[in-house]
Coordinates of C-alpha atoms in Angstrom, one line a residue:
M1 CA -14.9 10.4 16.7
S2 CA -13.2 13.2 14.8
R3 CA -9.8 11.5 15.2
D4 CA -11.2 8.2 13.7
R5 CA -12.7 10.1 10.9
Y6 CA -9.4 11.9 10.1
V7 CA -7.6 8.5 10.0
D8 CA -10.2 7.2 7.6
F9 CA -9.8 10.4 5.6
L10 CA -6.1 9.8 5.3
R11 CA -6.7 6.3 3.9
A12 CA -9.2 7.7 1.4
W13 CA -6.9 10.6 0.4
A14 CA -3.9 8.3 0.0
I15 CA -5.9 5.8 -2.1
G16 CA -7.2 8.5 -4.3
L17 CA -3.7 9.9 -5.0
V18 CA -2.3 6.5 -5.6
V19 CA -4.9 5.7 -8.2
L20 CA -4.7 9.1 -9.8
G21 CA -0.9 9.1 -9.8
H22 CA -0.7 5.7 -11.5
W23 CA -3.2 6.6 -14.1
L24 CA -1.6 10.0 -14.8
I25 CA 1.9 8.5 -15.5
T26 CA 0.7 5.6 -17.5
V27 CA 1.7 6.0 -21.1
L28 CA 0.4 3.7 -23.9
V29 CA 1.7 3.7 -27.4
R30 CA 0.5 1.6 -30.3
E31 CA 3.4 0.3 -32.4
P32 CA 3.1 0.0 -36.3
D33 CA 2.8 -3.8 -35.9
G34 CA -0.2 -3.3 -33.6
R35 CA 1.6 -4.1 -30.3
I36 CA 1.0 -1.9 -27.3
V37 CA 4.0 -0.7 -25.3
A38 CA 4.2 1.4 -22.2
P39 CA 7.0 3.9 -22.2
E40 CA 8.1 5.2 -18.8
L41 CA 6.8 8.8 -18.5
L42 CA 9.2 9.7 -15.6
A43 CA 12.2 8.7 -17.8
T44 CA 10.8 10.0 -21.1
V45 CA 9.8 13.4 -19.7
P46 CA 12.2 13.9 -16.8
W47 CA 10.6 17.1 -15.3
T48 CA 7.6 14.9 -14.4
Q49 CA 9.7 13.4 -11.6
W50 CA 8.8 16.5 -9.6
L51 CA 5.2 15.4 -9.7
T52 CA 6.0 12.4 -7.5
L53 CA 6.5 14.8 -4.5
A54 CA 2.7 15.2 -4.6
F55 CA 1.7 11.6 -5.5
Q56 CA 4.1 9.6 -3.3
I57 CA 1.6 9.3 -0.5
M58 CA 2.5 5.9 1.0
P59 CA 3.9 7.5 4.2
L60 CA 0.2 8.4 5.0
F61 CA -0.8 4.8 4.6
F62 CA 1.7 3.6 7.1
L63 CA 1.1 6.5 9.5
A64 CA -2.7 5.8 9.5
G65 CA -2.0 2.1 9.7
G66 CA 0.2 2.5 12.7
H67 CA -2.5 4.7 14.4
A68 CA -5.2 2.1 13.8
A69 CA -3.0 -0.9 14.7
G70 CA -1.8 0.7 17.9
G71 CA -5.3 1.3 19.1
S72 CA -6.5 -2.1 17.9
W73 CA -3.6 -4.0 19.6
A74 CA -3.9 -2.1 22.8
R75 CA -7.6 -2.9 23.1
A76 CA -7.0 -6.6 22.1
R77 CA -4.2 -6.9 24.6
E78 CA -6.3 -5.5 27.4
G79 CA -9.0 -8.0 26.5
G80 CA -6.7 -10.9 26.8
A81 CA -6.1 -11.6 23.1
T82 CA -2.9 -13.2 21.9
A83 CA -0.7 -11.7 19.3
A84 CA -1.5 -14.6 16.9
G85 CA -5.2 -14.2 17.3
W86 CA -5.0 -10.4 16.7
L87 CA -2.6 -10.8 13.7
G88 CA -4.6 -13.6 12.2
R89 CA -7.7 -11.5 12.0
R90 CA -5.9 -8.6 10.4
A91 CA -4.0 -10.8 8.0
L92 CA -7.1 -12.6 6.8
R93 CA -8.9 -9.3 6.2
L94 CA -6.1 -8.4 3.8
L95 CA -5.4 -11.9 2.3
L96 CA -9.0 -12.8 1.3
P97 CA -9.4 -10.0 -1.3
V98 CA -5.7 -10.3 -2.4
G99 CA -6.2 -14.1 -2.9
V100 CA -9.4 -13.6 -5.0
Y101 CA -7.7 -10.8 -7.1
S102 CA -4.6 -12.9 -7.7
G103 CA -6.6 -16.0 -8.6
L104 CA -8.6 -14.1 -11.2
V105 CA -5.6 -12.4 -12.7
L106 CA -3.7 -15.7 -12.9
L107 CA -6.7 -17.3 -14.5
A108 CA -6.8 -14.5 -17.1
V109 CA -3.1 -14.9 -17.8
G110 CA -3.5 -18.6 -18.2
V111 CA -6.4 -18.1 -20.7
G112 CA -4.3 -15.5 -22.6
A113 CA -1.3 -17.8 -22.8
A114 CA -3.5 -20.7 -24.1
A115 CA -5.1 -18.3 -26.6
G116 CA -1.7 -17.5 -28.0
V117 CA -1.2 -13.9 -26.7
D118 CA 2.4 -13.0 -27.2
A119 CA 4.8 -13.3 -24.2
D120 CA 5.7 -9.6 -24.2
T121 CA 2.1 -8.5 -24.0
L122 CA 1.3 -11.0 -21.2
A123 CA 4.4 -9.9 -19.3
L124 CA 3.4 -6.2 -19.5
V125 CA -0.2 -7.0 -18.4
G126 CA 1.1 -9.2 -15.6
W127 CA 3.4 -6.4 -14.4
A128 CA 0.7 -3.8 -14.5
M129 CA -1.6 -5.9 -12.4
A130 CA 1.1 -6.6 -9.8
M131 CA 2.8 -3.2 -9.6
Q132 CA 1.0 -2.3 -6.3
F133 CA 1.9 -5.6 -4.6
W134 CA 5.1 -4.3 -3.0
F135 CA 3.0 -2.7 -0.2
L136 CA 1.4 -5.9 0.9
P137 CA 4.4 -7.9 2.2
V138 CA 5.7 -4.9 4.0
Y139 CA 2.4 -4.2 5.7
L140 CA 2.0 -7.8 6.7
L141 CA 5.5 -7.9 8.2
L142 CA 4.8 -4.6 10.1
S143 CA 1.5 -6.1 11.3
A144 CA 3.3 -9.2 12.5
L145 CA 5.9 -7.0 14.4
T146 CA 3.2 -4.7 15.9
P147 CA 3.2 -6.4 19.4
V148 CA 7.0 -5.9 19.6
M149 CA 7.0 -2.4 18.1
Y150 CA 4.2 -1.3 20.4
A151 CA 6.0 -2.7 23.4
A152 CA 9.0 -0.6 22.4
H153 CA 6.7 2.4 22.0
R154 CA 5.3 1.8 25.6
R155 CA 8.9 1.6 26.9
W156 CA 10.6 4.4 25.0
G157 CA 7.8 6.4 23.4
A158 CA 8.8 9.1 20.9
G159 CA 12.5 7.9 21.1
V160 CA 11.7 4.9 18.9
P161 CA 11.2 6.5 15.5
P162 CA 14.5 8.5 15.6
A163 CA 16.3 5.3 16.6
M164 CA 14.8 3.4 13.7
G165 CA 15.6 6.3 11.4
A166 CA 19.2 6.3 12.5
A167 CA 19.4 2.5 11.8
A168 CA 17.8 3.2 8.4
L169 CA 20.5 5.7 7.6
V170 CA 23.3 3.2 8.5
V171 CA 21.7 0.7 6.1
D172 CA 21.4 3.3 3.4
V173 CA 25.1 4.1 3.7
L174 CA 25.9 0.4 3.3
V175 CA 23.7 0.2 0.2
V176 CA 24.8 3.4 -1.5
R177 CA 28.4 3.6 -0.7
E178 CA 29.5 0.1 0.2
H179 CA 27.1 -1.7 -2.2
V180 CA 26.4 -4.4 0.4
P181 CA 23.9 -6.9 -1.1
Y182 CA 20.5 -7.6 0.4
V183 CA 21.0 -5.4 3.5
G184 CA 18.8 -2.8 1.8
L185 CA 15.8 -5.0 2.4
L186 CA 15.9 -3.9 6.1
D187 CA 15.0 -0.4 5.0
Y188 CA 11.6 -1.5 3.8
L189 CA 10.8 -2.2 7.5
L190 CA 12.9 0.6 9.0
V191 CA 11.8 3.5 6.8
W192 CA 8.1 2.5 6.5
G193 CA 8.3 1.4 10.1
V194 CA 9.2 4.9 11.1
A195 CA 5.9 6.1 9.7
Y196 CA 4.1 3.2 11.3
Q197 CA 5.7 3.9 14.7
L198 CA 4.9 7.6 14.4
G199 CA 1.3 6.4 14.1
F200 CA 1.6 5.0 17.6
C201 CA 3.0 8.2 18.9
W202 CA 0.3 10.3 17.2
R203 CA -2.5 8.1 18.7
D204 CA -1.0 8.5 22.2
G205 CA -0.6 12.3 21.9
L206 CA 3.2 12.3 21.9
L207 CA 3.3 14.3 18.6
T208 CA 0.4 16.7 19.3
G209 CA 1.3 17.8 22.9
R210 CA 4.0 20.1 21.7
R211 CA 2.7 22.8 19.5
L212 CA 5.9 23.3 17.5
L213 CA 6.8 19.7 16.9
P214 CA 4.6 19.1 13.8
T215 CA 6.1 22.3 12.2
V216 CA 9.6 21.2 13.0
M217 CA 8.9 17.7 11.5
A218 CA 7.4 19.2 8.3
A219 CA 10.1 21.9 7.8
G220 CA 13.0 19.6 8.9
G221 CA 11.8 16.8 6.7
V222 CA 11.5 19.1 3.6
T223 CA 14.9 20.7 4.3
A224 CA 16.6 17.3 4.7
F225 CA 15.0 16.0 1.5
A226 CA 16.2 19.1 -0.4
A227 CA 19.7 18.7 0.9
L228 CA 19.8 15.0 0.1
V229 CA 18.6 15.7 -3.5
T230 CA 20.7 18.7 -4.2
L231 CA 23.9 17.9 -2.3
G232 CA 23.6 14.2 -1.9
P233 CA 23.3 11.3 -4.4
F234 CA 19.6 10.9 -4.5
P235 CA 17.2 11.8 -7.3
V236 CA 14.1 13.9 -6.8
S237 CA 11.8 11.2 -8.0
L238 CA 10.0 9.4 -5.2
I239 CA 8.9 6.6 -7.6
L240 CA 11.3 4.2 -9.1
V241 CA 12.8 5.3 -12.5
T242 CA 14.6 2.8 -14.6
G243 CA 18.3 3.4 -14.7
Q244 CA 18.5 5.7 -11.7
H245 CA 20.9 4.6 -9.0
P246 CA 20.5 5.1 -6.2
G247 CA 16.7 5.4 -6.2
N248 CA 14.4 6.4 -3.5
T249 CA 12.0 3.4 -3.3
D250 CA 13.9 0.2 -4.0
P251 CA 14.9 0.1 -1.2
P252 CA 13.5 3.2 0.6
S253 CA 16.3 5.8 0.9
A254 CA 17.3 8.5 3.3
A255 CA 15.5 10.9 1.1
M256 CA 12.3 8.9 1.4
L257 CA 12.8 8.8 5.2
A258 CA 13.0 12.6 5.1
W259 CA 9.8 12.7 3.1
V260 CA 8.1 10.4 5.6
V261 CA 8.9 12.8 8.4
A262 CA 7.8 15.8 6.4
Q263 CA 4.5 14.2 5.4
A264 CA 3.8 13.1 9.0
G265 CA 4.4 16.7 10.2
L266 CA 2.2 18.2 7.5
C267 CA -0.5 15.7 8.3
L268 CA -0.5 16.8 12.0
L269 CA -0.5 20.5 11.0
V270 CA -3.6 20.2 8.8
A271 CA -5.5 17.9 11.2
P272 CA -7.5 20.4 13.1
P273 CA -9.2 22.2 10.1
V274 CA -9.7 18.9 8.3
R275 CA -11.3 17.3 11.3
R276 CA -13.7 20.2 11.6
L277 CA -14.6 19.7 7.9
L278 CA -15.1 16.0 8.4
E279 CA -17.7 16.7 11.1
R280 CA -20.0 17.8 8.3
E281 CA -22.1 14.8 7.4
R282 CA -22.2 15.7 3.7
V283 CA -18.4 15.6 3.6
W284 CA -18.3 12.5 5.6
R285 CA -20.7 10.7 3.3
V286 CA -18.3 11.2 0.4
V287 CA -15.2 10.2 2.4
R288 CA -16.5 7.1 4.1
P289 CA -17.3 4.9 1.0
V290 CA -13.8 5.6 -0.4
G291 CA -12.2 4.5 2.8
A292 CA -14.5 1.4 3.1
A293 CA -13.5 0.4 -0.5
S294 CA -9.8 1.2 -0.1
M295 CA -8.6 -2.4 -0.6
T296 CA -10.8 -2.9 -3.7
L297 CA -9.6 0.4 -5.2
Y298 CA -6.0 -0.4 -4.5
L299 CA -6.0 -3.9 -6.0
W300 CA -8.2 -3.3 -9.0
H301 CA -7.3 0.2 -10.2
M302 CA -5.1 -0.9 -13.1
L303 CA -7.8 -3.0 -14.7
P304 CA -9.4 0.1 -16.2
V305 CA -6.1 0.8 -17.9
L306 CA -6.2 -2.6 -19.6
V307 CA -9.8 -2.1 -20.6
A308 CA -9.0 1.3 -22.1
A309 CA -6.0 -0.1 -23.9
A310 CA -8.1 -2.8 -25.5
A311 CA -11.0 -0.4 -26.4
F312 CA -9.0 2.5 -27.8
Y313 CA -5.4 1.5 -28.5
L314 CA -5.7 -2.0 -29.9
T315 CA -8.4 -0.6 -32.2
G316 CA -6.4 2.4 -33.2
L317 CA -9.1 4.8 -32.0
A318 CA -7.0 6.7 -29.5
P319 CA -5.2 9.8 -30.7
E320 CA -1.5 9.6 -30.0
P321 CA 0.2 13.0 -29.9
G322 CA 3.8 13.1 -28.7
V323 CA 4.3 12.0 -25.1
G324 CA 4.7 15.1 -23.0
S325 CA 3.4 17.5 -25.6
A326 CA 0.6 20.0 -24.8
A327 CA -1.9 17.9 -26.8
W328 CA -0.9 14.8 -24.8
W329 CA -1.4 16.6 -21.5
A330 CA -4.8 17.9 -22.7
L331 CA -5.9 14.3 -23.4
R332 CA -5.0 13.3 -19.8
L333 CA -8.4 14.7 -18.6
P334 CA -10.6 12.5 -20.8
W335 CA -8.2 9.6 -20.1
L336 CA -8.7 10.0 -16.3
L337 CA -12.5 10.4 -16.7
V338 CA -12.8 7.2 -18.8
L339 CA -10.7 5.3 -16.3
G340 CA -12.8 6.6 -13.4
V341 CA -16.0 5.5 -15.0
V342 CA -14.6 2.0 -15.7
L343 CA -13.3 1.7 -12.1
A344 CA -16.7 2.7 -10.7
G345 CA -18.2 -0.1 -12.8
V346 CA -15.6 -2.6 -11.6
V347 CA -16.3 -1.7 -8.0
T348 CA -20.1 -2.1 -8.5
V349 CA -19.6 -5.5 -10.2
L350 CA -17.4 -6.6 -7.3
G351 CA -19.9 -5.5 -4.7
P352 CA -21.5 -9.0 -4.2
L353 CA -18.1 -10.6 -4.1
E354 CA -16.9 -8.2 -1.4
R355 CA -19.9 -8.9 0.7
G356 CA -19.3 -12.6 0.3
L357 CA -15.8 -12.2 1.4
G358 CA -17.0 -10.3 4.4
V359 CA -19.3 -13.3 5.4
L360 CA -16.4 -15.7 4.9
Y361 CA -14.1 -13.5 7.0
E362 CA -16.6 -13.5 9.9
R363 CA -16.9 -17.3 9.7
T364 CA -13.3 -18.1 9.5
S365 CA -11.3 -15.3 11.2
P366 CA -9.2 -16.7 14.1
D367 CA -10.3 -16.4 17.7
A368 CA -8.7 -13.5 19.5
G369 CA -7.3 -16.0 22.1
L370 CA -5.7 -18.2 19.5
R371 CA -2.7 -20.1 20.9
R372 CA -1.9 -23.0 18.5
A373 CA -0.6 -20.7 15.9
W374 CA 2.2 -22.4 13.9
P375 CA 0.0 -22.8 10.8
L376 CA -0.8 -19.1 10.9
W377 CA 2.9 -18.1 11.1
L378 CA 3.9 -20.6 8.4
G379 CA 1.0 -19.3 6.2
L380 CA 2.1 -15.7 6.7
A381 CA 5.7 -16.5 5.8
M382 CA 4.6 -18.2 2.6
T383 CA 2.3 -15.4 1.6
V384 CA 4.9 -12.7 2.3
A385 CA 7.5 -14.6 0.1
A386 CA 5.0 -15.1 -2.7
L387 CA 3.7 -11.5 -2.7
S388 CA 7.3 -10.2 -2.7
R389 CA 8.1 -12.4 -5.7
L390 CA 4.9 -11.3 -7.6
A391 CA 5.7 -7.6 -6.8
V392 CA 9.1 -7.9 -8.4
R393 CA 8.3 -10.0 -11.5
G394 CA 4.6 -9.7 -12.0
F395 CA 1.9 -12.2 -12.8
A396 CA 3.4 -13.3 -16.1
P397 CA 7.3 -13.1 -16.0
D398 CA 8.5 -13.8 -19.5
G399 CA 5.0 -14.5 -20.5
R400 CA 4.6 -17.5 -18.3
L401 CA 2.5 -18.3 -15.2
P402 CA 4.6 -17.9 -12.0
L403 CA 3.7 -21.3 -10.7
L404 CA 5.8 -21.2 -7.5
P405 CA 4.6 -17.8 -6.2
A406 CA 1.0 -18.8 -7.1
A407 CA 1.3 -22.0 -5.2
G408 CA 2.9 -20.2 -2.2
L409 CA 0.2 -17.6 -2.1
T410 CA -2.6 -20.2 -2.4
L411 CA -1.2 -22.5 0.3
G412 CA -0.2 -19.7 2.6
T413 CA -3.6 -18.1 2.4
A414 CA -5.3 -21.5 2.9
L415 CA -3.2 -22.0 6.1
V416 CA -4.3 -18.7 7.5
L417 CA -7.9 -19.4 6.5
L418 CA -7.9 -22.9 8.0
T419 CA -6.4 -21.6 11.3
G420 CA -9.5 -19.7 12.0
W421 CA -11.8 -22.3 10.4
T422 CA -10.4 -25.0 12.7
A423 CA -10.4 -22.8 15.8
A424 CA -14.0 -21.9 15.3
R425 CA -15.0 -25.6 15.5
R426 CA -12.7 -26.6 18.3
P427 CA -14.6 -27.6 21.5
G428 CA -13.9 -25.2 24.4
R429 CA -13.0 -22.3 22.1
S430 CA -11.7 -19.3 24.0
A431 CA -14.2 -16.9 25.3
V432 CA -11.9 -13.9 24.7
P433 CA -13.9 -11.3 22.9
R434 CA -13.4 -10.9 19.1
V435 CA -11.7 -7.7 18.2
T436 CA -12.7 -6.1 14.9
D437 CA -10.7 -3.5 13.2
R438 CA -9.6 -2.4 9.7
V439 CA -6.4 -3.2 8.0

């Protein structure tokens, strides 16, 4: 039980830091003509790039995801489930809330365009509401590859993450030194896949059986990161900064790989005392709701920024000291408090919708023994392509609706949904037990 609680804690902790980090670095400025612009804090105040060392927490997402997925797939496999049935359930749990979120945002963009909102404002809003989407196609692809990755784990164990890391370094050389186009896309799977694969190793005790290994990982990762930043070509920022080349996130770099290893090692080092803390029911009652609402918080956490922008910046009520000044930093506290209150309201309002999606999921999730799976694979391919496009260009590129990605996401999600809906009504449906797990 303590291990499961710690994995859930990692999700909650990561979500909290993602939300806090995005809110903290968001800068809004009201121009003399009334327009709202969003200068880039990390570029405007360069020293703030050091803050990304604390707020770049995505390695924990993939580490916890690998831990959960490894256990889920192992149980499903032992019960006779197919890869398609297992993946369909995990993908649908992710795509249902993403589809509803995307539909509502696209509707709002369409209404705004019809009402005459200027293209620059729509593009900024569309970008803000899609900035977190890069995670979704990567996670879906790693989920699709889980049976293969877990088979490699069973065959070669702790040797797989170093091999993937070495491949990622080769790709990084091709990107940074040779400027080979498109090859960097592989590092999204290789670098984040290292964290995911380490989750398998962690679950099976391969990282905790040797007392010094977590310390070596943490110290070695930090040392490698420092060397790559000070002696190599990489910046300190672990979040994309406009104009920086190479960066550390687009695609994930060798420096990001070092940070993945460092965070995984630190996670293992602090696990025992944190697990003891989580055994206290009062602590667990605080952590559990955050973990349960992780997808809602992840998807909707930029909506409060738009609400605050309309309430305080469009009206001219917000004080606007110089960005990065002492007064500006002092105002970050009430800014964060306002956004937190609004987000709590958003989560409350969305409660009935979330419960409805839960019912829909139970009625339409694919059977664990699903075999006729081509609609599922086609639907996943379409959603990955659509989400990737939205992550890059936002929900309103150049102030216009992204019709092709919207259609791809809609049709792809429908194919995944209909796969389970059809299987649920097919005579002679497989008696393989349904496997429930979290994304």
